[in-house]
PDB file as gemmi writes it, atoms N, CA and C in Angstrom:
CRYST1    1.000    1.000    1.000  90.00  90.00  90.00 P 1                      
ATOM      1  N   MET A   1     110.230 122.163  90.159  1.00  0.00           N  
ATOM      2  CA  MET A   1     109.618 121.071  89.431  1.00  0.00           C  
ATOM      3  C   MET A   1     108.212 120.856  89.979  1.00  0.00           C  
ATOM      4  N   PRO A   2     107.222 120.766  89.122  1.00  0.00           N  
ATOM      5  CA  PRO A   2     105.851 120.569  89.601  1.00  0.00           C  
ATOM      6  C   PRO A   2     105.666 119.183  90.205  1.00  0.00           C  
ATOM      7  N   ARG A   3     104.769 119.106  91.128  1.00  0.00           N  
ATOM      8  CA  ARG A   3     104.461 117.810  91.733  1.00  0.00           C  
ATOM      9  C   ARG A   3     103.660 116.976  90.757  1.00  0.00           C  
ATOM     10  N   GLU A   4     103.962 115.707  90.729  1.00  0.00           N  
ATOM     11  CA  GLU A   4     103.227 114.771  89.886  1.00  0.00           C  
ATOM     12  C   GLU A   4     102.134 114.117  90.721  1.00  0.00           C  
ATOM     13  N   HIS A   5     101.038 113.816  90.091  1.00  0.00           N  
ATOM     14  CA  HIS A   5      99.947 113.123  90.774  1.00  0.00           C  
ATOM     15  C   HIS A   5      99.924 111.681  90.301  1.00  0.00           C  
ATOM     16  N   PHE A   6      99.816 110.783  91.241  1.00  0.00           N  
ATOM     17  CA  PHE A   6      99.696 109.373  90.888  1.00  0.00           C  
ATOM     18  C   PHE A   6      98.849 108.679  91.944  1.00  0.00           C  
ATOM     19  N   GLU A   7      98.340 107.541  91.596  1.00  0.00           N  
ATOM     20  CA  GLU A   7      97.518 106.769  92.528  1.00  0.00           C  
ATOM     21  C   GLU A   7      98.243 105.492  92.902  1.00  0.00           C  
ATOM     22  N   LEU A   8      98.260 105.203  94.193  1.00  0.00           N  
ATOM     23  CA  LEU A   8      98.882 103.980  94.686  1.00  0.00           C  
ATOM     24  C   LEU A   8      97.900 102.833  94.551  1.00  0.00           C  
ATOM     25  N   ASN A   9      98.399 101.659  94.168  1.00  0.00           N  
ATOM     26  CA  ASN A   9      97.507 100.513  94.214  1.00  0.00           C  
ATOM     27  C   ASN A   9      97.388 100.076  95.674  1.00  0.00           C  
ATOM     28  N   SER A  10      96.424  99.258  95.997  1.00  0.00           N  
ATOM     29  CA  SER A  10      96.127  98.933  97.400  1.00  0.00           C  
ATOM     30  C   SER A  10      97.282  98.211  98.090  1.00  0.00           C  
ATOM     31  N   ASP A  11      98.005  97.349  97.375  1.00  0.00           N  
ATOM     32  CA  ASP A  11      99.130  96.646  97.987  1.00  0.00           C  
ATOM     33  C   ASP A  11     100.243  97.613  98.375  1.00  0.00           C  
ATOM     34  N   ILE A  12     100.560  98.528  97.485  1.00  0.00           N  
ATOM     35  CA  ILE A  12     101.606  99.509  97.771  1.00  0.00           C  
ATOM     36  C   ILE A  12     101.180 100.416  98.916  1.00  0.00           C  
ATOM     37  N   ALA A  13      99.943 100.833  98.927  1.00  0.00           N  
ATOM     38  CA  ALA A  13      99.441 101.696 100.003  1.00  0.00           C  
ATOM     39  C   ALA A  13      99.561 101.001 101.357  1.00  0.00           C  
ATOM     40  N   LYS A  14      99.233  99.715 101.408  1.00  0.00           N  
ATOM     41  CA  LYS A  14      99.359  98.961 102.660  1.00  0.00           C  
ATOM     42  C   LYS A  14     100.810  98.854 103.101  1.00  0.00           C  
ATOM     43  N   LEU A  15     101.702  98.598 102.138  1.00  0.00           N  
ATOM     44  CA  LEU A  15     103.124  98.509 102.474  1.00  0.00           C  
ATOM     45  C   LEU A  15     103.661  99.847 102.985  1.00  0.00           C  
ATOM     46  N   ILE A  16     103.243 100.922 102.357  1.00  0.00           N  
ATOM     47  CA  ILE A  16     103.674 102.248 102.796  1.00  0.00           C  
ATOM     48  C   ILE A  16     103.160 102.545 104.192  1.00  0.00           C  
ATOM     49  N   ASP A  17     101.904 102.248 104.444  1.00  0.00           N  
ATOM     50  CA  ASP A  17     101.342 102.475 105.781  1.00  0.00           C  
ATOM     51  C   ASP A  17     102.126 101.713 106.839  1.00  0.00           C  
ATOM     52  N   LYS A  18     102.442 100.456 106.564  1.00  0.00           N  
ATOM     53  CA  LYS A  18     103.177  99.634 107.528  1.00  0.00           C  
ATOM     54  C   LYS A  18     104.599 100.165 107.708  1.00  0.00           C  
ATOM     55  N   TYR A  19     105.257 100.510 106.603  1.00  0.00           N  
ATOM     56  CA  TYR A  19     106.618 101.046 106.674  1.00  0.00           C  
ATOM     57  C   TYR A  19     106.644 102.335 107.500  1.00  0.00           C  
ATOM     58  N   ASN A  20     105.701 103.220 107.228  1.00  0.00           N  
ATOM     59  CA  ASN A  20     105.640 104.481 107.965  1.00  0.00           C  
ATOM     60  C   ASN A  20     105.348 104.248 109.444  1.00  0.00           C  
ATOM     61  N   GLU A  21     104.525 103.259 109.738  1.00  0.00           N  
ATOM     62  CA  GLU A  21     104.214 102.918 111.126  1.00  0.00           C  
ATOM     63  C   GLU A  21     105.471 102.434 111.852  1.00  0.00           C  
ATOM     64  N   ILE A  22     106.248 101.600 111.198  1.00  0.00           N  
ATOM     65  CA  ILE A  22     107.461 101.037 111.805  1.00  0.00           C  
ATOM     66  C   ILE A  22     108.564 102.085 111.924  1.00  0.00           C  
ATOM     67  N   ASN A  23     108.735 102.893 110.884  1.00  0.00           N  
ATOM     68  CA  ASN A  23     109.887 103.792 110.814  1.00  0.00           C  
ATOM     69  C   ASN A  23     109.583 105.250 111.078  1.00  0.00           C  
ATOM     70  N   ASP A  24     108.329 105.593 111.297  1.00  0.00           N  
ATOM     71  CA  ASP A  24     107.932 106.976 111.546  1.00  0.00           C  
ATOM     72  C   ASP A  24     108.522 107.912 110.485  1.00  0.00           C  
ATOM     73  N   THR A  25     108.249 107.576 109.219  1.00  0.00           N  
ATOM     74  CA  THR A  25     108.792 108.309 108.079  1.00  0.00           C  
ATOM     75  C   THR A  25     107.711 109.150 107.420  1.00  0.00           C  
ATOM     76  N   ASP A  26     108.105 110.295 106.942  1.00  0.00           N  
ATOM     77  CA  ASP A  26     107.217 111.157 106.184  1.00  0.00           C  
ATOM     78  C   ASP A  26     107.017 110.551 104.796  1.00  0.00           C  
ATOM     79  N   PHE A  27     105.791 110.593 104.273  1.00  0.00           N  
ATOM     80  CA  PHE A  27     105.478 110.008 102.968  1.00  0.00           C  
ATOM     81  C   PHE A  27     106.339 110.598 101.862  1.00  0.00           C  
ATOM     82  N   ASN A  28     106.486 111.914 101.835  1.00  0.00           N  
ATOM     83  CA  ASN A  28     107.287 112.559 100.789  1.00  0.00           C  
ATOM     84  C   ASN A  28     108.748 112.120 100.855  1.00  0.00           C  
ATOM     85  N   GLU A  29     109.268 112.008 102.062  1.00  0.00           N  
ATOM     86  CA  GLU A  29     110.648 111.552 102.239  1.00  0.00           C  
ATOM     87  C   GLU A  29     110.809 110.124 101.720  1.00  0.00           C  
ATOM     88  N   LEU A  30     109.861 109.270 102.058  1.00  0.00           N  
ATOM     89  CA  LEU A  30     109.894 107.884 101.603  1.00  0.00           C  
ATOM     90  C   LEU A  30     109.840 107.792 100.081  1.00  0.00           C  
ATOM     91  N   VAL A  31     108.926 108.511  99.466  1.00  0.00           N  
ATOM     92  CA  VAL A  31     108.785 108.473  98.008  1.00  0.00           C  
ATOM     93  C   VAL A  31     110.054 108.972  97.332  1.00  0.00           C  
ATOM     94  N   ASN A  32     110.629 110.055  97.822  1.00  0.00           N  
ATOM     95  CA  ASN A  32     111.856 110.587  97.228  1.00  0.00           C  
ATOM     96  C   ASN A  32     113.015 109.608  97.358  1.00  0.00           C  
ATOM     97  N   LYS A  33     113.173 108.989  98.529  1.00  0.00           N  
ATOM     98  CA  LYS A  33     114.248 108.011  98.712  1.00  0.00           C  
ATOM     99  C   LYS A  33     114.043 106.799  97.817  1.00  0.00           C  
ATOM    100  N   ALA A  34     112.810 106.312  97.756  1.00  0.00           N  
ATOM    101  CA  ALA A  34     112.515 105.126  96.944  1.00  0.00           C  
ATOM    102  C   ALA A  34     112.753 105.395  95.461  1.00  0.00           C  
ATOM    103  N   LEU A  35     112.284 106.531  94.988  1.00  0.00           N  
ATOM    104  CA  LEU A  35     112.488 106.866  93.572  1.00  0.00           C  
ATOM    105  C   LEU A  35     113.957 107.089  93.259  1.00  0.00           C  
ATOM    106  N   ARG A  36     114.669 107.751  94.148  1.00  0.00           N  
ATOM    107  CA  ARG A  36     116.099 107.969  93.936  1.00  0.00           C  
ATOM    108  C   ARG A  36     116.822 106.626  93.858  1.00  0.00           C  
ATOM    109  N   PHE A  37     116.537 105.736  94.804  1.00  0.00           N  
ATOM    110  CA  PHE A  37     117.166 104.417  94.809  1.00  0.00           C  
ATOM    111  C   PHE A  37     116.865 103.669  93.515  1.00  0.00           C  
ATOM    112  N   TYR A  38     115.609 103.648  93.109  1.00  0.00           N  
ATOM    113  CA  TYR A  38     115.212 102.939  91.899  1.00  0.00           C  
ATOM    114  C   TYR A  38     115.883 103.528  90.662  1.00  0.00           C  
ATOM    115  N   LEU A  39     115.813 104.843  90.523  1.00  0.00           N  
ATOM    116  CA  LEU A  39     116.356 105.480  89.325  1.00  0.00           C  
ATOM    117  C   LEU A  39     117.871 105.335  89.230  1.00  0.00           C  
ATOM    118  N   VAL A  40     118.569 105.512  90.338  1.00  0.00           N  
ATOM    119  CA  VAL A  40     120.028 105.366  90.326  1.00  0.00           C  
ATOM    120  C   VAL A  40     120.416 103.953  89.934  1.00  0.00           C  
ATOM    121  N   ASN A  41     119.649 102.978  90.379  1.00  0.00           N  
ATOM    122  CA  ASN A  41     119.964 101.590  90.053  1.00  0.00           C  
ATOM    123  C   ASN A  41     119.545 101.194  88.642  1.00  0.00           C  
ATOM    124  N   GLN A  42     118.704 101.988  87.995  1.00  0.00           N  
ATOM    125  CA  GLN A  42     118.265 101.687  86.633  1.00  0.00           C  
ATOM    126  C   GLN A  42     119.066 102.427  85.568  1.00  0.00           C  
ATOM    127  N   MET A  43     119.765 103.483  85.985  1.00  0.00           N  
ATOM    128  CA  MET A  43     120.495 104.321  85.030  1.00  0.00           C  
ATOM    129  C   MET A  43     121.983 103.997  85.078  1.00  0.00           C  
ATOM    130  N   SER A  44     122.682 104.348  84.012  1.00  0.00           N  
ATOM    131  CA  SER A  44     124.133 104.169  84.008  1.00  0.00           C  
ATOM    132  C   SER A  44     124.767 105.242  84.898  1.00  0.00           C  
ATOM    133  N   TYR A  45     125.974 104.953  85.351  1.00  0.00           N  
ATOM    134  CA  TYR A  45     126.691 105.893  86.209  1.00  0.00           C  
ATOM    135  C   TYR A  45     126.850 107.252  85.507  1.00  0.00           C  
ATOM    136  N   LYS A  46     127.192 107.233  84.234  1.00  0.00           N  
ATOM    137  CA  LYS A  46     127.386 108.477  83.473  1.00  0.00           C  
ATOM    138  C   LYS A  46     126.091 109.274  83.394  1.00  0.00           C  
ATOM    139  N   ASP A  47     124.964 108.594  83.144  1.00  0.00           N  
ATOM    140  CA  ASP A  47     123.677 109.297  83.075  1.00  0.00           C  
ATOM    141  C   ASP A  47     123.316 109.927  84.412  1.00  0.00           C  
ATOM    142  N   VAL A  48     123.585 109.216  85.490  1.00  0.00           N  
ATOM    143  CA  VAL A  48     123.302 109.757  86.823  1.00  0.00           C  
ATOM    144  C   VAL A  48     124.181 110.972  87.078  1.00  0.00           C  
ATOM    145  N   GLN A  49     125.471 110.859  86.754  1.00  0.00           N  
ATOM    146  CA  GLN A  49     126.388 111.984  86.943  1.00  0.00           C  
ATOM    147  C   GLN A  49     125.942 113.191  86.124  1.00  0.00           C  
ATOM    148  N   ASP A  50     125.554 112.978  84.885  1.00  0.00           N  
ATOM    149  CA  ASP A  50     125.088 114.080  84.033  1.00  0.00           C  
ATOM    150  C   ASP A  50     123.840 114.736  84.604  1.00  0.00           C  
ATOM    151  N   ALA A  51     122.915 113.932  85.080  1.00  0.00           N  
ATOM    152  CA  ALA A  51     121.662 114.473  85.617  1.00  0.00           C  
ATOM    153  C   ALA A  51     121.883 115.268  86.897  1.00  0.00           C  
ATOM    154  N   LEU A  52     122.890 114.877  87.675  1.00  0.00           N  
ATOM    155  CA  LEU A  52     123.104 115.493  88.984  1.00  0.00           C  
ATOM    156  C   LEU A  52     124.376 116.335  89.033  1.00  0.00           C  
ATOM    157  N   LYS A  53     124.742 116.942  87.935  1.00  0.00           N  
ATOM    158  CA  LYS A  53     125.969 117.743  87.887  1.00  0.00           C  
ATOM    159  C   LYS A  53     126.031 118.771  89.007  1.00  0.00           C  
ATOM    160  N   GLU A  54     124.913 119.356  89.326  1.00  0.00           N  
ATOM    161  CA  GLU A  54     124.879 120.400  90.350  1.00  0.00           C  
ATOM    162  C   GLU A  54     124.296 119.879  91.657  1.00  0.00           C  
ATOM    163  N   ALA A  55     124.433 118.583  91.888  1.00  0.00           N  
ATOM    164  CA  ALA A  55     123.850 117.970  93.088  1.00  0.00           C  
ATOM    165  C   ALA A  55     124.607 118.398  94.337  1.00  0.00           C  
ATOM    166  N   ASP A  56     123.916 118.331  95.461  1.00  0.00           N  
ATOM    167  CA  ASP A  56     124.574 118.644  96.717  1.00  0.00           C  
ATOM    168  C   ASP A  56     125.460 117.467  97.147  1.00  0.00           C  
ATOM    169  N   VAL A  57     126.234 117.656  98.180  1.00  0.00           N  
ATOM    170  CA  VAL A  57     127.202 116.659  98.625  1.00  0.00           C  
ATOM    171  C   VAL A  57     126.510 115.375  99.064  1.00  0.00           C  
ATOM    172  N   GLU A  58     125.388 115.466  99.771  1.00  0.00           N  
ATOM    173  CA  GLU A  58     124.684 114.278 100.245  1.00  0.00           C  
ATOM    174  C   GLU A  58     124.202 113.427  99.066  1.00  0.00           C  
ATOM    175  N   THR A  59     123.646 114.045  98.056  1.00  0.00           N  
ATOM    176  CA  THR A  59     123.164 113.304  96.890  1.00  0.00           C  
ATOM    177  C   THR A  59     124.326 112.653  96.162  1.00  0.00           C  
ATOM    178  N   SER A  60     125.421 113.377  96.004  1.00  0.00           N  
ATOM    179  CA  SER A  60     126.590 112.824  95.324  1.00  0.00           C  
ATOM    180  C   SER A  60     127.126 111.610  96.071  1.00  0.00           C  
ATOM    181  N   ARG A  61     127.197 111.698  97.382  1.00  0.00           N  
ATOM    182  CA  ARG A  61     127.673 110.577  98.194  1.00  0.00           C  
ATOM    183  C   ARG A  61     126.735 109.386  98.046  1.00  0.00           C  
ATOM    184  N   TYR A  62     125.434 109.645  98.067  1.00  0.00           N  
ATOM    185  CA  TYR A  62     124.456 108.573  97.923  1.00  0.00           C  
ATOM    186  C   TYR A  62     124.605 107.885  96.562  1.00  0.00           C  
ATOM    187  N   VAL A  63     124.769 108.651  95.517  1.00  0.00           N  
ATOM    188  CA  VAL A  63     124.915 108.097  94.176  1.00  0.00           C  
ATOM    189  C   VAL A  63     126.152 107.220  94.115  1.00  0.00           C  
ATOM    190  N   ASP A  64     127.274 107.709  94.652  1.00  0.00           N  
ATOM    191  CA  ASP A  64     128.510 106.917  94.645  1.00  0.00           C  
ATOM    192  C   ASP A  64     128.325 105.607  95.407  1.00  0.00           C  
ATOM    193  N   GLU A  65     127.700 105.666  96.586  1.00  0.00           N  
ATOM    194  CA  GLU A  65     127.476 104.455  97.381  1.00  0.00           C  
ATOM    195  C   GLU A  65     126.551 103.491  96.656  1.00  0.00           C  
ATOM    196  N   ALA A  66     125.492 103.991  96.061  1.00  0.00           N  
ATOM    197  CA  ALA A  66     124.538 103.133  95.358  1.00  0.00           C  
ATOM    198  C   ALA A  66     125.187 102.468  94.153  1.00  0.00           C  
ATOM    199  N   MET A  67     125.983 103.228  93.426  1.00  0.00           N  
ATOM    200  CA  MET A  67     126.639 102.657  92.250  1.00  0.00           C  
ATOM    201  C   MET A  67     127.653 101.596  92.662  1.00  0.00           C  
ATOM    202  N   HIS A  68     128.416 101.834  93.724  1.00  0.00           N  
ATOM    203  CA  HIS A  68     129.374 100.828  94.187  1.00  0.00           C  
ATOM    204  C   HIS A  68     128.645  99.589  94.677  1.00  0.00           C  
ATOM    205  N   SER A  69     127.544  99.772  95.371  1.00  0.00           N  
ATOM    206  CA  SER A  69     126.747  98.640  95.854  1.00  0.00           C  
ATOM    207  C   SER A  69     126.201  97.839  94.684  1.00  0.00           C  
ATOM    208  N   SER A  70     125.707  98.510  93.665  1.00  0.00           N  
ATOM    209  CA  SER A  70     125.179  97.827  92.491  1.00  0.00           C  
ATOM    210  C   SER A  70     126.267  97.046  91.780  1.00  0.00           C  
ATOM    211  N   MET A  71     127.444  97.623  91.681  1.00  0.00           N  
ATOM    212  CA  MET A  71     128.550  96.925  91.036  1.00  0.00           C  
ATOM    213  C   MET A  71     128.932  95.693  91.848  1.00  0.00           C  
ATOM    214  N   GLY A  72     128.867  95.788  93.165  1.00  0.00           N  
ATOM    215  CA  GLY A  72     129.147  94.624  93.997  1.00  0.00           C  
ATOM    216  C   GLY A  72     128.159  93.508  93.745  1.00  0.00           C  
ATOM    217  N   ASP A  73     126.895  93.842  93.577  1.00  0.00           N  
ATOM    218  CA  ASP A  73     125.876  92.847  93.291  1.00  0.00           C  
ATOM    219  C   ASP A  73     126.128  92.194  91.940  1.00  0.00           C  
ATOM    220  N   ILE A  74     126.532  92.983  90.960  1.00  0.00           N  
ATOM    221  CA  ILE A  74     126.813  92.447  89.627  1.00  0.00           C  
ATOM    222  C   ILE A  74     127.997  91.486  89.712  1.00  0.00           C  
ATOM    223  N   ASN A  75     129.042  91.868  90.438  1.00  0.00           N  
ATOM    224  CA  ASN A  75     130.233  91.021  90.539  1.00  0.00           C  
ATOM    225  C   ASN A  75     129.934  89.705  91.247  1.00  0.00           C  
ATOM    226  N   ARG A  76     129.040  89.705  92.217  1.00  0.00           N  
ATOM    227  CA  ARG A  76     128.698  88.469  92.935  1.00  0.00           C  
ATOM    228  C   ARG A  76     127.925  87.507  92.069  1.00  0.00           C  
ATOM    229  N   ASN A  77     127.240  88.023  91.063  1.00  0.00           N  
ATOM    230  CA  ASN A  77     126.422  87.149  90.198  1.00  0.00           C  
ATOM    231  C   ASN A  77     127.242  86.420  89.157  1.00  0.00           C  
ATOM    232  N   TYR A  78     128.511  86.768  88.997  1.00  0.00           N  
ATOM    233  CA  TYR A  78     129.328  86.135  87.968  1.00  0.00           C  
ATOM    234  C   TYR A  78     130.510  85.428  88.557  1.00  0.00           C  
TER     235      TYR A  78                                                      
END                                                                             
């Protein structure tokens, strides 16, 4: 998959700099984790499963945990 180019706004750039300073995280790792978290929480469980049919074990475990966590949040709101 080709890399996408995007520009960070100044607030996001500052937050990333601070996060990386605190956690000693690689920028690419941070972006991938953040996007994965956001997308999994925005998509239905079935859509995530379809998209990741050939996913590795770590990704599958993460998706299951994120979906269960999201369902817990939904249940607490009602």
